[in-house]
Amino acid sequence: MRRAPSLIKIFLNYRTADDRFGVALLDRELSRTFGPETVFFASKSIELGAEWEKSMFDAVAESEAVLVVMGRHWLDAVDETGLRRIDDPRDFVRREILLAFELGKRVIPVRLDVPERVRADELPESLRPLSKLQDIAIGFRSASPDIDRLAARLRELVPGLRAHHTPSAASAAKFTAHAHEGGVVSQYDQVTVQGDFHAGPRFG
């Protein structure tokens, strides 16, 4: 039996000790653009009771693009012993990126209000290819157009990634009015009510 194709197209690689609100904004906006099933964001996408480590690495393997989201503390976050997390071979951020490299995924560094690119000499040797990749910056004051620009580039680069269309408020629902007498039924996009308004049946 053939396995159904994965809906995951974009994997968000991020550090929880870094800019969590920034990555949450990225997830919200990219999910709004492409559909929530296409964006893997661990805190949203891993189901309750699922084996979270396996879920994350499976999602990297199923994705088309891995966004390495770098805030101001992405590089210098340390563990309880003072060791930089990025230098720890067990670090999940590091392991996800290395798996993406191994599987030939498109890896895109995304700088969240960080003015300069990460340098090769700041990274462990295995991650130094990251410094050579074309990145994209998301500014604090220009977040909306920057994310729109990122989405446009992803649409060009990622096979099968399409805009997610949701019906507008006007087309999503109609107001249906039933007359008490005469059996008249009409539908309206908008209803203006003057005076008292009662919704539902009235008895007595």
Short mmCIF file of N, CA and C in Angstrom, two decimals, residues 13-198:
data_model
loop_
_atom_site.label_atom_id
_atom_site.label_comp_id
_atom_site.label_asym_id
_atom_site.label_seq_id
_atom_site.Cartn_x
_atom_site.Cartn_y
_atom_site.Cartn_z
N ASN A 13 12.57 25.14 12.46
CA ASN A 13 13.63 24.76 13.39
C ASN A 13 13.94 25.99 14.24
N TYR A 14 13.80 25.86 15.56
CA TYR A 14 13.98 27.02 16.43
C TYR A 14 14.43 26.57 17.80
N ARG A 15 14.92 27.52 18.57
CA ARG A 15 15.37 27.24 19.93
C ARG A 15 14.40 27.87 20.91
N THR A 16 13.88 27.07 21.84
CA THR A 16 12.87 27.60 22.77
C THR A 16 13.45 28.66 23.70
N ALA A 17 14.76 28.64 23.93
CA ALA A 17 15.38 29.65 24.78
C ALA A 17 15.68 30.93 24.01
N ASP A 18 15.29 30.95 22.75
CA ASP A 18 15.56 32.12 21.90
C ASP A 18 14.27 32.92 21.74
N ASP A 19 13.92 33.33 20.53
CA ASP A 19 12.78 34.20 20.27
C ASP A 19 11.52 33.37 20.00
N ARG A 20 10.84 32.93 21.06
CA ARG A 20 9.66 32.07 20.89
C ARG A 20 8.49 32.81 20.26
N PHE A 21 8.34 34.10 20.59
CA PHE A 21 7.22 34.85 20.04
C PHE A 21 7.42 35.09 18.55
N GLY A 22 8.66 35.28 18.14
CA GLY A 22 8.94 35.47 16.72
C GLY A 22 8.62 34.25 15.90
N VAL A 23 8.99 33.08 16.39
CA VAL A 23 8.72 31.86 15.63
C VAL A 23 7.23 31.55 15.65
N ALA A 24 6.55 31.90 16.72
CA ALA A 24 5.09 31.72 16.76
C ALA A 24 4.41 32.62 15.72
N LEU A 25 4.93 33.84 15.55
CA LEU A 25 4.40 34.74 14.53
C LEU A 25 4.63 34.15 13.14
N LEU A 26 5.82 33.61 12.90
CA LEU A 26 6.11 32.98 11.61
C LEU A 26 5.14 31.84 11.33
N ASP A 27 4.93 30.99 12.34
CA ASP A 27 4.00 29.88 12.17
C ASP A 27 2.61 30.39 11.84
N ARG A 28 2.15 31.40 12.56
CA ARG A 28 0.79 31.91 12.34
C ARG A 28 0.63 32.46 10.92
N GLU A 29 1.59 33.26 10.48
CA GLU A 29 1.47 33.90 9.18
C GLU A 29 1.67 32.91 8.03
N LEU A 30 2.63 32.01 8.15
CA LEU A 30 2.84 31.02 7.09
C LEU A 30 1.69 30.02 7.04
N SER A 31 1.14 29.66 8.21
CA SER A 31 -0.01 28.76 8.25
C SER A 31 -1.23 29.44 7.63
N ARG A 32 -1.37 30.73 7.87
CA ARG A 32 -2.48 31.48 7.28
C ARG A 32 -2.35 31.53 5.76
N THR A 33 -1.11 31.62 5.28
CA THR A 33 -0.87 31.73 3.84
C THR A 33 -0.99 30.39 3.13
N PHE A 34 -0.41 29.34 3.73
CA PHE A 34 -0.31 28.06 3.04
C PHE A 34 -1.18 26.94 3.64
N GLY A 35 -1.78 27.19 4.80
CA GLY A 35 -2.57 26.17 5.47
C GLY A 35 -1.80 25.59 6.65
N PRO A 36 -2.46 25.39 7.79
CA PRO A 36 -1.77 24.94 9.00
C PRO A 36 -1.10 23.58 8.88
N GLU A 37 -1.63 22.70 8.01
CA GLU A 37 -1.04 21.36 7.89
C GLU A 37 0.30 21.37 7.17
N THR A 38 0.58 22.45 6.45
CA THR A 38 1.82 22.49 5.67
C THR A 38 3.02 22.97 6.49
N VAL A 39 2.76 23.56 7.67
CA VAL A 39 3.83 24.12 8.48
C VAL A 39 3.97 23.30 9.76
N PHE A 40 5.18 22.75 9.98
CA PHE A 40 5.42 21.98 11.20
C PHE A 40 6.05 22.88 12.25
N PHE A 41 5.30 23.10 13.32
CA PHE A 41 5.74 23.89 14.47
C PHE A 41 5.51 22.99 15.68
N ALA A 42 6.58 22.56 16.33
CA ALA A 42 6.51 21.47 17.30
C ALA A 42 5.39 21.63 18.32
N SER A 43 5.28 22.82 18.92
CA SER A 43 4.29 22.99 19.97
C SER A 43 2.86 22.89 19.46
N LYS A 44 2.68 23.06 18.15
CA LYS A 44 1.35 22.97 17.54
C LYS A 44 1.12 21.62 16.87
N SER A 45 2.16 21.08 16.26
CA SER A 45 1.99 19.98 15.32
C SER A 45 2.12 18.58 15.93
N ILE A 46 2.79 18.47 17.08
CA ILE A 46 2.94 17.15 17.68
C ILE A 46 1.70 16.84 18.51
N GLU A 47 1.04 15.73 18.18
CA GLU A 47 -0.20 15.37 18.86
C GLU A 47 0.05 14.92 20.29
N LEU A 48 -0.94 15.11 21.13
CA LEU A 48 -0.85 14.64 22.51
C LEU A 48 -0.62 13.13 22.53
N GLY A 49 0.32 12.69 23.35
CA GLY A 49 0.60 11.27 23.46
C GLY A 49 1.56 10.73 22.43
N ALA A 50 1.94 11.56 21.44
CA ALA A 50 2.87 11.11 20.40
C ALA A 50 4.29 11.12 20.93
N GLU A 51 5.13 10.30 20.33
CA GLU A 51 6.55 10.28 20.68
C GLU A 51 7.20 11.51 20.05
N TRP A 52 7.46 12.53 20.83
CA TRP A 52 7.79 13.84 20.27
C TRP A 52 9.11 13.84 19.52
N GLU A 53 10.12 13.11 19.99
CA GLU A 53 11.41 13.11 19.30
C GLU A 53 11.27 12.49 17.91
N LYS A 54 10.60 11.36 17.82
CA LYS A 54 10.38 10.71 16.53
C LYS A 54 9.55 11.61 15.62
N SER A 55 8.53 12.26 16.20
CA SER A 55 7.67 13.14 15.42
C SER A 55 8.46 14.26 14.77
N MET A 56 9.41 14.84 15.51
CA MET A 56 10.19 15.94 14.98
C MET A 56 11.09 15.50 13.83
N PHE A 57 11.80 14.40 14.01
CA PHE A 57 12.72 13.96 12.98
C PHE A 57 11.98 13.42 11.76
N ASP A 58 10.83 12.79 11.98
CA ASP A 58 9.99 12.37 10.85
C ASP A 58 9.53 13.58 10.05
N ALA A 59 9.19 14.66 10.75
CA ALA A 59 8.72 15.86 10.07
C ALA A 59 9.83 16.51 9.25
N VAL A 60 11.06 16.49 9.76
CA VAL A 60 12.19 17.00 8.96
C VAL A 60 12.30 16.20 7.67
N ALA A 61 12.20 14.88 7.79
CA ALA A 61 12.34 14.00 6.62
C ALA A 61 11.21 14.23 5.61
N GLU A 62 10.02 14.57 6.09
CA GLU A 62 8.87 14.73 5.20
C GLU A 62 8.77 16.13 4.60
N SER A 63 9.51 17.08 5.15
CA SER A 63 9.39 18.47 4.71
C SER A 63 10.17 18.72 3.43
N GLU A 64 9.86 19.83 2.80
CA GLU A 64 10.58 20.28 1.61
C GLU A 64 11.61 21.35 1.97
N ALA A 65 11.29 22.18 2.94
CA ALA A 65 12.19 23.26 3.35
C ALA A 65 12.25 23.32 4.86
N VAL A 66 13.46 23.57 5.38
CA VAL A 66 13.67 23.72 6.82
C VAL A 66 14.11 25.16 7.08
N LEU A 67 13.29 25.90 7.81
CA LEU A 67 13.62 27.27 8.17
C LEU A 67 14.34 27.28 9.50
N VAL A 68 15.60 27.68 9.50
CA VAL A 68 16.38 27.76 10.73
C VAL A 68 16.18 29.17 11.29
N VAL A 69 15.33 29.27 12.29
CA VAL A 69 14.90 30.56 12.81
C VAL A 69 15.88 31.01 13.90
N MET A 70 16.58 32.10 13.64
CA MET A 70 17.64 32.58 14.52
C MET A 70 17.28 33.92 15.14
N GLY A 71 17.05 33.93 16.43
CA GLY A 71 16.89 35.17 17.16
C GLY A 71 18.23 35.59 17.76
N ARG A 72 18.17 36.56 18.66
CA ARG A 72 19.41 37.11 19.22
C ARG A 72 20.14 36.14 20.13
N HIS A 73 19.45 35.13 20.64
CA HIS A 73 20.10 34.17 21.55
C HIS A 73 20.20 32.77 20.94
N TRP A 74 20.01 32.68 19.64
CA TRP A 74 20.11 31.37 18.98
C TRP A 74 21.49 30.77 19.15
N LEU A 75 22.51 31.60 19.03
CA LEU A 75 23.89 31.11 19.05
C LEU A 75 24.46 31.01 20.46
N ASP A 76 24.10 31.93 21.34
CA ASP A 76 24.77 31.98 22.65
C ASP A 76 23.97 31.34 23.78
N ALA A 77 22.85 30.70 23.48
CA ALA A 77 22.08 30.00 24.54
C ALA A 77 22.94 28.89 25.13
N VAL A 78 22.93 28.79 26.46
CA VAL A 78 23.75 27.79 27.15
C VAL A 78 22.90 26.88 27.99
N ASP A 79 23.46 25.71 28.33
CA ASP A 79 22.76 24.78 29.21
C ASP A 79 23.12 25.06 30.66
N GLU A 80 22.69 24.18 31.57
CA GLU A 80 22.91 24.41 33.00
C GLU A 80 24.38 24.36 33.41
N THR A 81 25.23 23.80 32.55
CA THR A 81 26.68 23.74 32.86
C THR A 81 27.45 24.90 32.25
N GLY A 82 26.77 25.75 31.47
CA GLY A 82 27.43 26.87 30.82
C GLY A 82 27.91 26.56 29.41
N LEU A 83 27.69 25.33 28.92
CA LEU A 83 28.09 24.95 27.57
C LEU A 83 27.08 25.52 26.56
N ARG A 84 27.60 26.09 25.47
CA ARG A 84 26.68 26.54 24.43
C ARG A 84 25.90 25.35 23.91
N ARG A 85 24.59 25.52 23.80
CA ARG A 85 23.75 24.41 23.36
C ARG A 85 24.11 23.97 21.94
N ILE A 86 24.48 24.91 21.10
CA ILE A 86 24.80 24.58 19.71
C ILE A 86 26.05 23.70 19.61
N ASP A 87 26.89 23.70 20.66
CA ASP A 87 28.11 22.87 20.67
C ASP A 87 27.85 21.47 21.19
N ASP A 88 26.66 21.22 21.70
CA ASP A 88 26.31 19.90 22.26
C ASP A 88 25.78 19.01 21.13
N PRO A 89 26.43 17.88 20.84
CA PRO A 89 25.96 16.99 19.79
C PRO A 89 24.53 16.48 20.01
N ARG A 90 24.04 16.55 21.26
CA ARG A 90 22.68 16.09 21.56
C ARG A 90 21.63 17.18 21.36
N ASP A 91 22.06 18.40 21.08
CA ASP A 91 21.15 19.53 20.92
C ASP A 91 20.19 19.27 19.76
N PHE A 92 18.90 19.41 20.01
CA PHE A 92 17.91 19.09 18.99
C PHE A 92 17.94 20.07 17.82
N VAL A 93 18.18 21.32 18.07
CA VAL A 93 18.29 22.29 16.97
C VAL A 93 19.41 21.85 16.02
N ARG A 94 20.54 21.52 16.60
CA ARG A 94 21.68 21.07 15.80
C ARG A 94 21.36 19.78 15.05
N ARG A 95 20.75 18.83 15.72
CA ARG A 95 20.46 17.54 15.10
C ARG A 95 19.45 17.66 13.96
N GLU A 96 18.47 18.53 14.12
CA GLU A 96 17.48 18.73 13.05
C GLU A 96 18.14 19.33 11.81
N ILE A 97 19.04 20.30 12.02
CA ILE A 97 19.73 20.93 10.89
C ILE A 97 20.62 19.92 10.18
N LEU A 98 21.35 19.13 10.96
CA LEU A 98 22.24 18.13 10.36
C LEU A 98 21.45 17.09 9.58
N LEU A 99 20.30 16.69 10.09
CA LEU A 99 19.47 15.74 9.36
C LEU A 99 18.98 16.37 8.05
N ALA A 100 18.60 17.64 8.10
CA ALA A 100 18.16 18.34 6.89
C ALA A 100 19.28 18.38 5.86
N PHE A 101 20.51 18.65 6.29
CA PHE A 101 21.66 18.62 5.38
C PHE A 101 21.83 17.22 4.79
N GLU A 102 21.78 16.23 5.64
CA GLU A 102 21.99 14.84 5.21
C GLU A 102 20.96 14.41 4.16
N LEU A 103 19.73 14.87 4.33
CA LEU A 103 18.65 14.46 3.43
C LEU A 103 18.50 15.39 2.22
N GLY A 104 19.38 16.38 2.14
CA GLY A 104 19.33 17.27 0.98
C GLY A 104 18.16 18.22 0.97
N LYS A 105 17.66 18.59 2.13
CA LYS A 105 16.55 19.53 2.20
C LYS A 105 17.02 20.96 1.90
N ARG A 106 16.10 21.80 1.48
CA ARG A 106 16.43 23.22 1.32
C ARG A 106 16.42 23.85 2.71
N VAL A 107 17.59 24.30 3.15
CA VAL A 107 17.73 24.89 4.48
C VAL A 107 17.87 26.40 4.31
N ILE A 108 17.00 27.13 4.99
CA ILE A 108 16.97 28.59 4.85
C ILE A 108 17.13 29.24 6.22
N PRO A 109 18.24 29.92 6.47
CA PRO A 109 18.37 30.67 7.73
C PRO A 109 17.44 31.89 7.70
N VAL A 110 16.71 32.08 8.80
CA VAL A 110 15.79 33.21 8.93
C VAL A 110 16.21 33.99 10.16
N ARG A 111 16.69 35.22 9.97
CA ARG A 111 17.17 36.04 11.08
C ARG A 111 16.03 36.91 11.61
N LEU A 112 15.72 36.74 12.89
CA LEU A 112 14.67 37.53 13.53
C LEU A 112 15.28 38.75 14.20
N ASP A 113 15.22 39.87 13.49
CA ASP A 113 15.74 41.13 14.02
C ASP A 113 17.21 41.02 14.45
N VAL A 114 17.95 40.21 13.73
CA VAL A 114 19.39 40.05 13.97
C VAL A 114 20.10 40.71 12.79
N PRO A 115 20.96 41.70 13.05
CA PRO A 115 21.52 42.49 11.95
C PRO A 115 22.55 41.77 11.09
N GLU A 116 23.30 40.82 11.67
CA GLU A 116 24.38 40.20 10.93
C GLU A 116 24.17 38.70 10.79
N ARG A 117 24.69 38.16 9.70
CA ARG A 117 24.64 36.72 9.49
C ARG A 117 25.58 36.01 10.47
N VAL A 118 25.26 34.76 10.77
CA VAL A 118 26.14 33.96 11.60
C VAL A 118 27.41 33.64 10.80
N ARG A 119 28.57 33.70 11.45
CA ARG A 119 29.85 33.44 10.79
C ARG A 119 30.25 31.98 10.98
N ALA A 120 31.02 31.47 10.04
CA ALA A 120 31.46 30.08 10.10
C ALA A 120 32.25 29.80 11.37
N ASP A 121 33.10 30.75 11.79
CA ASP A 121 33.94 30.50 12.97
C ASP A 121 33.16 30.54 14.28
N GLU A 122 31.88 30.93 14.21
CA GLU A 122 31.03 30.91 15.40
C GLU A 122 30.30 29.58 15.57
N LEU A 123 30.37 28.73 14.55
CA LEU A 123 29.60 27.50 14.52
C LEU A 123 30.47 26.28 14.71
N PRO A 124 29.90 25.19 15.23
CA PRO A 124 30.61 23.90 15.22
C PRO A 124 30.92 23.53 13.76
N GLU A 125 31.97 22.79 13.56
CA GLU A 125 32.41 22.49 12.20
C GLU A 125 31.31 21.87 11.35
N SER A 126 30.52 20.97 11.94
CA SER A 126 29.49 20.28 11.17
C SER A 126 28.38 21.22 10.68
N LEU A 127 28.23 22.37 11.35
CA LEU A 127 27.18 23.32 10.99
C LEU A 127 27.69 24.50 10.16
N ARG A 128 28.97 24.53 9.87
CA ARG A 128 29.53 25.67 9.15
C ARG A 128 28.94 25.91 7.77
N PRO A 129 28.45 24.87 7.07
CA PRO A 129 27.78 25.15 5.80
C PRO A 129 26.60 26.12 5.93
N LEU A 130 26.04 26.21 7.15
CA LEU A 130 24.91 27.12 7.39
C LEU A 130 25.29 28.57 7.10
N SER A 131 26.54 28.93 7.37
CA SER A 131 26.98 30.31 7.18
C SER A 131 27.07 30.70 5.71
N LYS A 132 27.09 29.72 4.82
CA LYS A 132 27.23 29.99 3.38
C LYS A 132 25.88 30.07 2.66
N LEU A 133 24.81 29.79 3.39
CA LEU A 133 23.49 29.75 2.76
C LEU A 133 22.86 31.13 2.72
N GLN A 134 22.19 31.41 1.61
CA GLN A 134 21.47 32.68 1.50
C GLN A 134 20.35 32.71 2.54
N ASP A 135 20.32 33.77 3.32
CA ASP A 135 19.33 33.87 4.39
C ASP A 135 18.32 34.96 4.09
N ILE A 136 17.41 35.16 5.02
CA ILE A 136 16.43 36.23 4.90
C ILE A 136 16.22 36.83 6.28
N ALA A 137 16.06 38.14 6.34
CA ALA A 137 15.91 38.84 7.61
C ALA A 137 14.45 39.25 7.81
N ILE A 138 13.97 39.06 9.04
CA ILE A 138 12.64 39.53 9.44
C ILE A 138 12.85 40.60 10.49
N GLY A 139 12.54 41.84 10.17
CA GLY A 139 12.75 42.94 11.10
C GLY A 139 11.56 43.16 12.03
N PHE A 140 11.84 43.74 13.17
CA PHE A 140 10.77 44.01 14.13
C PHE A 140 9.74 44.98 13.56
N ARG A 141 10.21 46.06 12.93
CA ARG A 141 9.31 47.09 12.42
C ARG A 141 8.80 46.79 11.02
N SER A 142 9.37 45.78 10.38
CA SER A 142 8.95 45.44 9.02
C SER A 142 8.54 43.98 8.91
N ALA A 143 8.07 43.41 10.03
CA ALA A 143 7.78 41.97 10.08
C ALA A 143 6.76 41.55 9.03
N SER A 144 5.68 42.32 8.87
CA SER A 144 4.62 41.91 7.95
C SER A 144 5.10 41.83 6.50
N PRO A 145 5.70 42.90 5.94
CA PRO A 145 6.19 42.77 4.56
C PRO A 145 7.33 41.78 4.42
N ASP A 146 8.16 41.64 5.45
CA ASP A 146 9.27 40.68 5.38
C ASP A 146 8.75 39.25 5.31
N ILE A 147 7.73 38.94 6.12
CA ILE A 147 7.16 37.59 6.09
C ILE A 147 6.43 37.36 4.77
N ASP A 148 5.78 38.38 4.26
CA ASP A 148 5.14 38.25 2.94
C ASP A 148 6.19 37.94 1.87
N ARG A 149 7.35 38.58 1.97
CA ARG A 149 8.43 38.34 1.01
C ARG A 149 8.95 36.91 1.14
N LEU A 150 9.09 36.44 2.39
CA LEU A 150 9.51 35.06 2.62
C LEU A 150 8.50 34.09 2.03
N ALA A 151 7.22 34.34 2.26
CA ALA A 151 6.17 33.45 1.74
C ALA A 151 6.20 33.41 0.21
N ALA A 152 6.42 34.56 -0.41
CA ALA A 152 6.47 34.61 -1.87
C ALA A 152 7.64 33.79 -2.40
N ARG A 153 8.79 33.88 -1.75
CA ARG A 153 9.95 33.12 -2.18
C ARG A 153 9.73 31.62 -1.96
N LEU A 154 9.11 31.26 -0.85
CA LEU A 154 8.83 29.85 -0.59
C LEU A 154 7.89 29.28 -1.64
N ARG A 155 6.91 30.08 -2.06
CA ARG A 155 5.97 29.62 -3.07
C ARG A 155 6.70 29.32 -4.38
N GLU A 156 7.74 30.08 -4.67
CA GLU A 156 8.52 29.85 -5.88
C GLU A 156 9.45 28.64 -5.76
N LEU A 157 9.97 28.41 -4.56
CA LEU A 157 11.03 27.42 -4.37
C LEU A 157 10.56 26.03 -3.97
N VAL A 158 9.42 25.95 -3.30
CA VAL A 158 8.98 24.68 -2.73
C VAL A 158 7.92 24.05 -3.62
N PRO A 159 8.19 22.87 -4.16
CA PRO A 159 7.22 22.21 -5.05
C PRO A 159 5.89 21.95 -4.34
N GLY A 160 4.81 22.26 -5.00
CA GLY A 160 3.48 21.95 -4.48
C GLY A 160 2.96 22.90 -3.43
N LEU A 161 3.72 23.94 -3.11
CA LEU A 161 3.27 24.88 -2.08
C LEU A 161 2.38 25.94 -2.73
N ARG A 162 1.15 26.00 -2.28
CA ARG A 162 0.19 26.93 -2.86
C ARG A 162 -0.47 27.76 -1.77
N ALA A 163 -0.97 28.88 -2.18
CA ALA A 163 -1.68 29.74 -1.23
C ALA A 163 -2.91 29.03 -0.71
N HIS A 164 -3.19 29.23 0.55
CA HIS A 164 -4.35 28.62 1.21
C HIS A 164 -5.48 29.64 1.21
N HIS A 165 -6.56 29.30 0.51
CA HIS A 165 -7.67 30.25 0.39
C HIS A 165 -8.77 29.92 1.40
N THR A 166 -9.18 30.91 2.13
CA THR A 166 -10.30 30.77 3.05
C THR A 166 -11.40 31.70 2.59
N PRO A 167 -12.66 31.28 2.68
CA PRO A 167 -13.75 32.15 2.23
C PRO A 167 -13.82 33.42 3.05
N SER A 168 -14.17 34.50 2.39
CA SER A 168 -14.33 35.76 3.10
C SER A 168 -15.55 35.71 3.99
N ALA A 169 -15.62 36.68 4.89
CA ALA A 169 -16.76 36.71 5.82
C ALA A 169 -18.08 36.85 5.07
N ALA A 170 -18.04 37.60 3.95
CA ALA A 170 -19.28 37.84 3.22
C ALA A 170 -19.76 36.59 2.51
N SER A 171 -18.79 35.79 1.98
CA SER A 171 -19.19 34.62 1.21
C SER A 171 -19.32 33.38 2.07
N ALA A 172 -18.80 33.44 3.29
CA ALA A 172 -18.79 32.25 4.12
C ALA A 172 -20.17 31.94 4.69
N ALA A 173 -20.97 32.96 4.91
CA ALA A 173 -22.26 32.72 5.56
C ALA A 173 -23.30 33.71 5.06
N LYS A 174 -24.52 33.28 5.11
CA LYS A 174 -25.63 34.14 4.75
C LYS A 174 -26.59 34.21 5.93
N PHE A 175 -27.35 35.27 5.99
CA PHE A 175 -28.40 35.41 6.99
C PHE A 175 -29.71 34.99 6.35
N THR A 176 -30.38 34.01 6.95
CA THR A 176 -31.63 33.51 6.41
C THR A 176 -32.79 34.02 7.25
N ALA A 177 -33.76 34.65 6.59
CA ALA A 177 -34.92 35.21 7.29
C ALA A 177 -36.16 34.44 6.89
N HIS A 178 -36.89 33.94 7.87
CA HIS A 178 -38.14 33.22 7.63
C HIS A 178 -39.29 34.10 8.11
N ALA A 179 -40.25 34.33 7.23
CA ALA A 179 -41.42 35.11 7.61
C ALA A 179 -42.37 34.23 8.41
N HIS A 180 -43.12 34.84 9.35
CA HIS A 180 -44.11 34.10 10.11
C HIS A 180 -45.28 33.67 9.24
N GLU A 181 -45.58 34.47 8.26
CA GLU A 181 -46.72 34.16 7.40
C GLU A 181 -46.27 34.23 5.94
N GLY A 182 -46.82 33.36 5.13
CA GLY A 182 -46.54 33.42 3.71
C GLY A 182 -45.41 32.53 3.26
N GLY A 183 -44.66 31.96 4.20
CA GLY A 183 -43.60 31.03 3.84
C GLY A 183 -42.45 31.67 3.08
N VAL A 184 -42.22 32.97 3.24
CA VAL A 184 -41.16 33.65 2.52
C VAL A 184 -39.82 33.38 3.18
N VAL A 185 -38.83 32.94 2.38
CA VAL A 185 -37.48 32.71 2.88
C VAL A 185 -36.51 33.52 2.03
N SER A 186 -35.72 34.36 2.67
CA SER A 186 -34.77 35.20 1.93
C SER A 186 -33.39 35.09 2.59
N GLN A 187 -32.33 35.30 1.78
CA GLN A 187 -30.97 35.28 2.29
C GLN A 187 -30.31 36.63 2.03
N TYR A 188 -29.52 37.10 3.03
CA TYR A 188 -28.89 38.40 2.92
C TYR A 188 -27.43 38.29 3.37
N ASP A 189 -26.57 39.09 2.74
CA ASP A 189 -25.18 39.18 3.19
C ASP A 189 -25.08 39.99 4.48
N GLN A 190 -25.91 40.99 4.60
CA GLN A 190 -25.86 41.88 5.74
C GLN A 190 -27.27 42.31 6.10
N VAL A 191 -27.51 42.39 7.39
CA VAL A 191 -28.83 42.82 7.84
C VAL A 191 -28.65 43.95 8.84
N THR A 192 -29.35 45.04 8.64
CA THR A 192 -29.32 46.15 9.58
C THR A 192 -30.59 46.11 10.41
N VAL A 193 -30.40 46.10 11.74
CA VAL A 193 -31.54 45.98 12.65
C VAL A 193 -31.72 47.29 13.38
N GLN A 194 -32.93 47.83 13.36
CA GLN A 194 -33.27 49.01 14.14
C GLN A 194 -34.31 48.63 15.18
N GLY A 195 -34.06 49.00 16.39
CA GLY A 195 -34.99 48.64 17.46
C GLY A 195 -34.66 47.29 18.04
N ASP A 196 -35.64 46.67 18.72
CA ASP A 196 -35.40 45.38 19.38
C ASP A 196 -35.24 44.27 18.37
N PHE A 197 -34.39 43.30 18.70
CA PHE A 197 -34.16 42.16 17.82
C PHE A 197 -34.25 40.88 18.64
N HIS A 198 -35.03 39.90 18.14
CA HIS A 198 -35.16 38.62 18.83
C HIS A 198 -34.72 37.51 17.88
#
